[in-house]
Coordinates of C-alpha atoms in Angstrom, one line a residue:
M129 CA -14.2 18.1 16.8
T130 CA -15.9 15.1 15.3
Q131 CA -17.0 12.2 17.7
N132 CA -15.1 10.2 15.3
G133 CA -11.9 12.0 15.4
V134 CA -12.4 12.7 19.4
N135 CA -12.4 8.7 19.0
L136 CA -9.6 8.5 17.1
A137 CA -7.1 11.0 18.5
Q138 CA -8.4 9.9 21.8
Y139 CA -7.2 6.5 21.4
W140 CA -4.0 7.3 19.3
Q141 CA -2.4 9.7 22.1
Q142 CA -2.9 6.6 24.3
R143 CA -1.2 4.3 22.2
L144 CA 1.3 6.8 21.8
I145 CA 1.8 7.0 24.9
T146 CA 2.3 3.5 26.0
E147 CA 5.1 2.6 22.6
C148 CA 6.8 5.2 23.0
P149 CA 6.9 6.7 26.2
E150 CA 10.6 7.6 25.8
Q151 CA 9.2 10.7 23.2
S152 CA 8.4 14.5 24.2
Q153 CA 4.5 15.0 24.6
A154 CA 5.5 17.8 21.8
T155 CA 6.4 14.6 19.3
R156 CA 3.9 12.2 20.3
Q157 CA 1.4 15.9 19.5
S158 CA 3.6 15.6 15.9
I159 CA 2.7 12.3 15.3
L160 CA -0.4 12.1 16.1
N161 CA -1.3 15.5 13.7
W162 CA 0.4 13.1 11.1
L163 CA -1.8 10.1 11.5
L164 CA -4.4 11.6 11.7
G165 CA -4.5 14.3 9.3
V166 CA -5.4 18.3 9.5
D167 CA -9.1 17.9 8.5
L168 CA -10.4 16.4 11.3
A169 CA -14.5 17.1 11.1
R170 CA -13.8 14.1 7.3
F171 CA -13.9 11.1 9.3
D172 CA -17.8 12.1 10.2
L173 CA -19.2 11.9 6.4
L174 CA -17.2 8.3 6.0
N175 CA -20.0 5.0 5.7
P176 CA -18.1 2.3 8.2
K177 CA -16.4 0.4 5.7
E178 CA -14.2 3.4 4.5
L179 CA -14.5 4.5 8.5
E180 CA -12.5 1.1 9.2
I181 CA -9.6 1.5 5.8
A182 CA -8.8 4.9 7.1
K183 CA -8.1 3.4 10.4
Q184 CA -6.1 0.5 8.9
A185 CA -4.0 3.6 6.5
M186 CA -3.2 5.3 9.8
E187 CA -1.9 1.5 11.4
Y188 CA 0.3 0.7 8.1
R189 CA 1.9 4.4 8.4
W190 CA 2.3 3.5 12.3
R191 CA 4.1 -0.1 11.7
I192 CA 6.5 1.8 9.4
L193 CA 7.5 4.7 10.8
H194 CA 7.9 3.0 15.0
K195 CA 9.4 -0.1 13.4
R196 CA 11.7 1.3 11.0
Y197 CA 12.6 4.9 11.7
L198 CA 10.9 6.9 14.7
G199 CA 14.2 7.3 17.6
M200 CA 17.1 7.4 15.3
S201 CA 19.5 9.4 14.2
R202 CA 19.0 10.8 10.1
E203 CA 21.6 8.8 8.7
K204 CA 20.3 5.4 10.4
A205 CA 16.8 6.2 9.2
Y206 CA 17.9 7.1 5.9
R207 CA 19.7 3.6 5.3
Q208 CA 16.8 1.8 6.6
L209 CA 14.7 3.3 4.3
I210 CA 17.2 2.9 1.0
S211 CA 18.0 -0.8 2.6
R212 CA 14.1 -1.1 3.2
L213 CA 13.5 -0.4 -1.3
S214 CA 15.9 -2.1 -2.0
S215 CA 15.1 -5.5 -1.1
V216 CA 12.5 -5.3 -3.0
V217 CA 12.8 -8.0 -5.3
A218 CA 11.1 -6.2 -8.1
V219 CA 12.2 -3.1 -7.9
R220 CA 15.9 -4.4 -7.3
N221 CA 16.4 -7.0 -10.6
K222 CA 14.6 -4.1 -13.3
I223 CA 18.1 -1.7 -11.5
Q224 CA 20.3 -4.6 -11.9
M225 CA 19.4 -5.1 -15.6
W226 CA 19.4 -1.7 -16.9
I227 CA 23.3 -1.1 -14.9
S228 CA 24.0 -4.4 -16.6
L229 CA 23.3 -2.4 -20.2
S230 CA 23.6 0.6 -19.8
R231 CA 27.6 2.7 -19.7
D232 CA 27.5 2.8 -15.8
R233 CA 28.0 -0.2 -14.7
Q234 CA 29.7 0.2 -12.0
R235 CA 26.9 2.0 -10.2
S236 CA 25.3 -0.9 -7.3
V237 CA 21.3 -0.8 -6.8
I238 CA 22.1 1.5 -3.9
D239 CA 23.3 4.5 -6.5
V240 CA 20.8 4.5 -8.7
L241 CA 18.0 3.9 -6.0
Q242 CA 18.7 7.2 -4.6
E243 CA 19.4 9.3 -7.8
V244 CA 15.2 7.1 -8.1
L245 CA 14.2 9.0 -5.2
Q246 CA 15.8 12.2 -5.1
D247 CA 14.2 12.8 -8.9
L248 CA 10.9 11.4 -6.2
M249 CA 11.4 14.8 -4.2
Q250 CA 11.3 16.8 -6.6
S251 CA 9.1 15.7 -9.7
D252 CA 6.0 13.8 -7.2
S253 CA 3.1 16.4 -6.0
Y254 CA 2.5 13.7 -3.6
I255 CA 5.5 13.6 -1.7
Q256 CA 6.3 17.4 -1.7
Q257 CA 2.2 17.6 -0.5
Q258 CA 3.6 15.2 1.9
M259 CA 7.0 17.4 2.8
T260 CA 4.4 20.8 3.7
H261 CA 3.2 19.1 5.7
I262 CA 5.2 18.0 8.0
T263 CA 7.0 21.4 7.7
A264 CA 4.1 22.1 9.2
L265 CA 3.4 19.8 12.2
T266 CA 7.3 20.5 13.2
T267 CA 9.8 22.1 14.0
D268 CA 12.3 19.6 14.9
K269 CA 14.7 18.7 11.9
R270 CA 15.1 15.0 12.9
L271 CA 11.6 14.6 13.0
R272 CA 10.9 15.6 9.8
D273 CA 13.0 13.5 8.4
T274 CA 12.0 10.6 10.5
L275 CA 8.2 11.4 9.3
L276 CA 9.6 11.6 5.5
F277 CA 11.4 8.7 5.8
A278 CA 8.0 7.2 6.6
S279 CA 5.8 8.8 4.6
I280 CA 8.7 7.5 1.4
E281 CA 8.3 4.1 2.4
E282 CA 4.8 3.9 2.6
Y283 CA 4.1 5.9 -1.2
C284 CA 6.4 3.7 -2.3
L285 CA 5.3 0.5 -1.9
R286 CA 2.2 1.1 -2.8
P287 CA 1.0 -1.8 -5.6
V288 CA -0.3 -0.6 -8.7
R289 CA -0.9 -3.2 -10.8
N290 CA 0.6 -5.7 -8.3
Q291 CA 3.6 -3.6 -8.9
P292 CA 5.2 -0.9 -6.4
I293 CA 5.1 3.1 -7.4
L294 CA 8.4 2.5 -7.0
M295 CA 9.2 0.3 -9.7
Y296 CA 7.4 3.1 -12.2
R297 CA 9.5 6.1 -10.6
F298 CA 12.1 4.2 -11.8
V299 CA 11.1 3.8 -15.7
N300 CA 9.8 7.5 -15.2
Y301 CA 13.6 7.9 -13.8
L302 CA 14.8 5.9 -16.7
R303 CA 13.5 8.3 -19.5
K304 CA 14.7 11.3 -18.1
I305 CA 18.0 10.2 -18.2
Q306 CA 17.9 8.4 -21.6
R307 CA 20.3 11.9 -23.2
G308 CA 22.7 12.0 -20.4
G309 CA 22.9 8.4 -18.1
L310 CA 23.8 8.8 -14.9
T311 CA 24.7 11.8 -13.2
Q312 CA 26.7 11.2 -10.9
V313 CA 26.1 10.8 -7.2
P314 CA 28.8 10.8 -4.1
T315 CA 29.0 7.7 -2.8
S316 CA 30.4 7.9 0.5
E317 CA 27.6 10.8 1.3
L318 CA 24.2 10.7 2.5
V319 CA 22.4 12.5 -0.3
K320 CA 20.6 14.6 0.6
L321 CA 16.7 14.1 1.6
V322 CA 15.8 15.7 4.7
S323 CA 13.2 18.2 5.7
E324 CA 11.8 20.1 2.3
E325 CA 15.3 20.2 0.7
I326 CA 17.0 19.1 -1.2
L327 CA 20.2 19.7 -3.9
T328 CA 20.4 21.3 -6.6
E329 CA 22.2 19.6 -9.9
N330 CA 25.7 21.5 -9.3
N331 CA 25.3 19.8 -5.8
D332 CA 25.8 23.3 -4.1
N333 CA 23.3 25.5 -2.5
P334 CA 20.5 23.5 -1.2
I335 CA 16.7 24.9 -2.4
S336 CA 13.3 24.4 -0.9
L337 CA 10.4 22.4 -2.9
V338 CA 8.0 22.9 -0.6
D339 CA 7.8 27.5 -0.3
N340 CA 6.7 27.0 -3.9
Q341 CA 4.1 24.1 -4.0
A342 CA 0.4 23.6 -3.2
I343 CA -1.3 21.0 -1.7
A344 CA -3.5 19.2 -3.9
Q345 CA -5.9 17.3 -2.2
Y346 CA -5.2 15.2 1.6
Q347 CA -4.1 11.9 1.8
E348 CA -7.1 10.7 3.1
T349 CA -8.8 13.1 0.3
Q350 CA -6.8 10.9 -2.1
H351 CA -6.9 7.4 -0.8
L352 CA -10.9 7.0 -0.3
E353 CA -10.9 8.4 -4.3
E354 CA -8.6 5.7 -5.4
Q355 CA -10.7 3.0 -3.5
Q356 CA -14.4 4.3 -5.2
A357 CA -12.6 4.4 -8.1
N358 CA -11.6 1.0 -7.8
R359 CA -14.9 0.1 -6.2
Q360 CA -16.3 1.0 -9.8
L361 CA -13.0 -1.2 -12.2
V362 CA -13.7 -4.4 -9.6
Q363 CA -17.4 -4.1 -10.0
Q364 CA -17.0 -4.2 -14.2
E365 CA -14.7 -5.7 -14.4
F366 CA -16.5 -8.0 -12.4
E367 CA -20.1 -8.5 -14.2
Q368 CA -18.4 -9.1 -17.4
Y369 CA -16.8 -11.9 -16.3
L370 CA -19.8 -13.3 -14.3
L371 CA -22.0 -12.3 -17.3
E372 CA -19.7 -14.7 -20.1
N373 CA -19.1 -17.5 -16.8
I374 CA -22.2 -17.6 -15.3
G375 CA -25.2 -15.7 -17.0
Q376 CA -26.5 -12.6 -16.5
Q377 CA -29.3 -13.5 -13.3
A378 CA -25.4 -13.7 -11.5
V379 CA -25.0 -10.0 -13.3
D380 CA -28.7 -8.9 -11.2
W381 CA -27.8 -10.7 -8.6
L382 CA -24.1 -8.9 -7.7
R383 CA -25.8 -5.2 -8.7
L384 CA -28.9 -5.8 -6.2
Y385 CA -26.3 -7.5 -3.2
L386 CA -24.4 -3.5 -3.7
Q387 CA -26.6 -1.8 -2.6
G388 CA -27.4 -3.4 0.2
K389 CA -30.3 -5.8 0.2
S390 CA -31.4 -8.7 1.3
Q391 CA -31.3 -12.1 -0.2
E392 CA -34.8 -12.0 0.6
E393 CA -35.6 -8.8 -1.2
I394 CA -33.4 -10.0 -4.1
A395 CA -35.7 -13.1 -4.0
K396 CA -38.0 -11.1 -4.7
Q397 CA -36.8 -8.3 -7.6
L398 CA -35.0 -11.6 -9.1
N399 CA -38.7 -13.1 -9.2
K400 CA -36.3 -16.8 -8.1
P401 CA -37.2 -18.8 -5.0
I402 CA -34.9 -18.0 -1.8
K403 CA -32.8 -21.7 -1.6
E404 CA -32.3 -20.3 -5.3
V405 CA -31.1 -17.2 -4.8
Y406 CA -28.7 -18.7 -2.1
R407 CA -27.4 -21.1 -4.7
L408 CA -26.3 -18.1 -6.8
R409 CA -25.1 -16.6 -3.5
E410 CA -22.2 -19.2 -3.1
K411 CA -21.7 -19.9 -6.8
L412 CA -20.8 -16.2 -6.8
S413 CA -18.9 -16.4 -3.9
Y414 CA -16.7 -19.1 -5.1
H415 CA -16.2 -18.0 -8.2
A416 CA -15.0 -14.2 -6.5
V417 CA -12.6 -15.7 -4.3
R418 CA -11.6 -18.7 -6.0
V419 CA -11.0 -18.0 -9.4
F420 CA -11.9 -14.5 -10.6
A421 CA -10.4 -13.0 -7.2
I422 CA -7.0 -15.4 -7.0
K423 CA -6.6 -16.4 -10.8
G424 CA -7.9 -13.5 -12.9
Q425 CA -8.3 -9.6 -11.1
P426 CA -6.2 -10.1 -7.9
E427 CA -5.1 -6.0 -7.2
L428 CA -8.9 -5.6 -8.5
I429 CA -10.3 -7.4 -5.3
D430 CA -7.4 -6.7 -3.3
H431 CA -7.9 -2.6 -3.8
W432 CA -11.1 -3.2 -2.9
L433 CA -11.7 -4.4 0.4
S434 CA -8.5 -2.9 1.5
I435 CA -6.9 -6.7 2.1
S436 CA -3.8 -6.0 -0.6
L437 CA -1.1 -8.0 0.6
E438 CA 2.0 -5.0 0.3
E439 CA 0.1 -1.8 1.9
H440 CA -2.3 -4.5 4.0
N441 CA -1.4 -7.5 5.1
L442 CA -4.3 -9.2 3.6
G443 CA -6.3 -6.9 5.5
L444 CA -5.5 -8.3 8.8
T445 CA -4.5 -6.7 11.9
E446 CA -1.1 -7.6 13.4
T447 CA -2.6 -10.8 16.1
Q448 CA -4.5 -12.0 12.8
W449 CA -1.6 -11.7 10.7
Q450 CA 0.7 -13.9 14.1
Q451 CA -2.1 -16.2 13.8
L452 CA -2.2 -16.8 9.9
S453 CA 2.1 -17.5 10.0
E454 CA 0.6 -19.8 12.3
K455 CA -2.0 -21.7 10.3
I456 CA -0.2 -22.2 7.0
T457 CA 2.4 -24.7 6.3
P458 CA 6.2 -23.9 5.6
I459 CA 5.8 -23.6 1.9
G460 CA 2.6 -21.8 2.4
Q461 CA 4.7 -19.6 4.7
Q462 CA 8.0 -18.7 2.1
I463 CA 5.2 -18.0 -1.0
L464 CA 2.9 -15.5 1.6
N465 CA 7.2 -13.6 1.9
L466 CA 7.2 -13.3 -1.6
R467 CA 4.4 -12.5 -2.6
K468 CA 4.5 -9.2 0.1
A469 CA 8.3 -8.4 -1.4
G470 CA 6.1 -8.3 -5.0
N471 CA 6.8 -12.0 -6.3
S472 CA 4.2 -13.6 -9.4
I473 CA 3.2 -16.2 -9.0
E474 CA 5.9 -17.5 -11.9
V475 CA 8.8 -16.0 -10.5
I476 CA 8.1 -18.0 -7.1
A477 CA 7.8 -20.7 -8.8
Q478 CA 11.1 -20.7 -10.3
E479 CA 12.6 -19.8 -7.2
L480 CA 11.4 -22.5 -4.8
Q481 CA 11.3 -25.0 -8.5
L482 CA 7.7 -26.1 -8.0
K483 CA 5.3 -26.3 -10.6
T484 CA 3.1 -22.4 -11.3
H485 CA -0.4 -24.6 -10.4
Q486 CA 1.3 -25.9 -7.1
V487 CA 2.3 -22.1 -6.6
L488 CA -0.9 -21.1 -7.2
G489 CA -2.4 -23.7 -5.1
E490 CA -0.8 -23.2 -2.0
W491 CA -1.4 -19.6 -2.4
T492 CA -4.6 -20.2 -2.3
K493 CA -4.7 -22.6 0.6
V494 CA -3.2 -18.6 2.4
Y495 CA -6.0 -16.8 0.6
L496 CA -8.7 -18.8 2.0
T497 CA -6.9 -19.1 5.7
A498 CA -6.6 -15.2 5.4
Q499 CA -10.3 -14.6 4.4
T500 CA -11.3 -16.7 7.5
L501 CA -10.2 -15.1 9.8
R502 CA -11.2 -11.4 8.9
I503 CA -14.3 -13.2 8.8
Q504 CA -14.2 -15.0 12.0
N505 CA -12.9 -11.3 13.8

C-alpha cells in the first residue's frame, strides 16, 4: 500500500468508527473499500490538486451514503433514492411535460422515474461497473443495495453542461420507447433495483448483469480523465475569451501561469515591468471570476476547479458550507438552494419574481463569498 493510500485508509477507518459505530467492522471495511476503490497505488500518482479532488469525491459519496441510505431497510433506502431524484426540479418538470403530451397521462413522475432507473441499470456501463465492484466488496445483500443506491444518486446528479446526467438518461429512454409507449410497472411493488438482480421483460425471472459485464475503467481513473478534459476545454474557451476581450498578452500570461511560472518569470518572458504584469493578472482574475465563470461558461470553470455546486458544494467543506449560509442574505440562500436543485438563472428569476440581472447579481455575491471561504482555508 502506498503512503497516500495508507493515510487515506487510516483517516477513513477512524472516520467510520466515529460516525457509524453501530455498524459492524465488516460493514465498515466494505464501505472503506467502496470509498477508496481497488487500486490504492494510484493515489501516489496524483499531484496535490488531483489528490484533493479525489478526497472531495470520497467526502461527497460518503455524505450521500451516510445521510440517506446507511442503516435503512432496502425499501426505505429505495424510497429515499426515488424521492431524492424526483426532487430535482429540472428532471421533474421534464417528465411532467412529457406525461402531459403522451398517451399515458395517468402515469406519475415516480412511475416514469422508476422505469428510467431500470433502463439505467440495464444499459449504462458505469452503473454496471459499479454493480460488479460492489458485488466483490460484500456478500451482505442489504449493504450491496445501500452502496448501489448511493452510487446511483451520485452518478445521476453529476452535472453535464449544467444539467444532471439523469436528464440525459431520461431523454435516451424516451427514444427507446417512442414506438411502444411506457411499459407497465406495478405501482404497488418496489421496482427491483437490488444488488446485481434486475427483472426481465416478463417480470418473472431476475437475471444477473454483472456476470456478463467487464469493468471498463476504475471510477477514479474516469474521474481524473474527465478533469483533464475539462481543464483543456476551459483553457481553450478562456483563451479565446481573453483574446477577444483583452488581447494576446493576456493569453500569453495565462499559458505561462498554467505552466507554474511566477509573476517575476512571466514578466521576464513577456518583457514587461513587474507592476504591469501584476495589473494584467488582476484584470484576468476579474474577467475569470466575475464575467467568464459566472456569465459566460460557469460549468467549465466549476468542473475545472472541482467547485461545481451540485457535485462539490462549490468546493467547500461541510464547515465552510455552513459558514456560507451564515454569510449570505436570505435571498442569496434561496437562490443557492434553487441553483443546487438544477435551476437556471432565468427560471429562478421567474420563481422569485425578480429581474434576471437581480438574480445574477445575488448569485455573483454568493459565488464570490464561496471563493473567499475557499481561499481563507
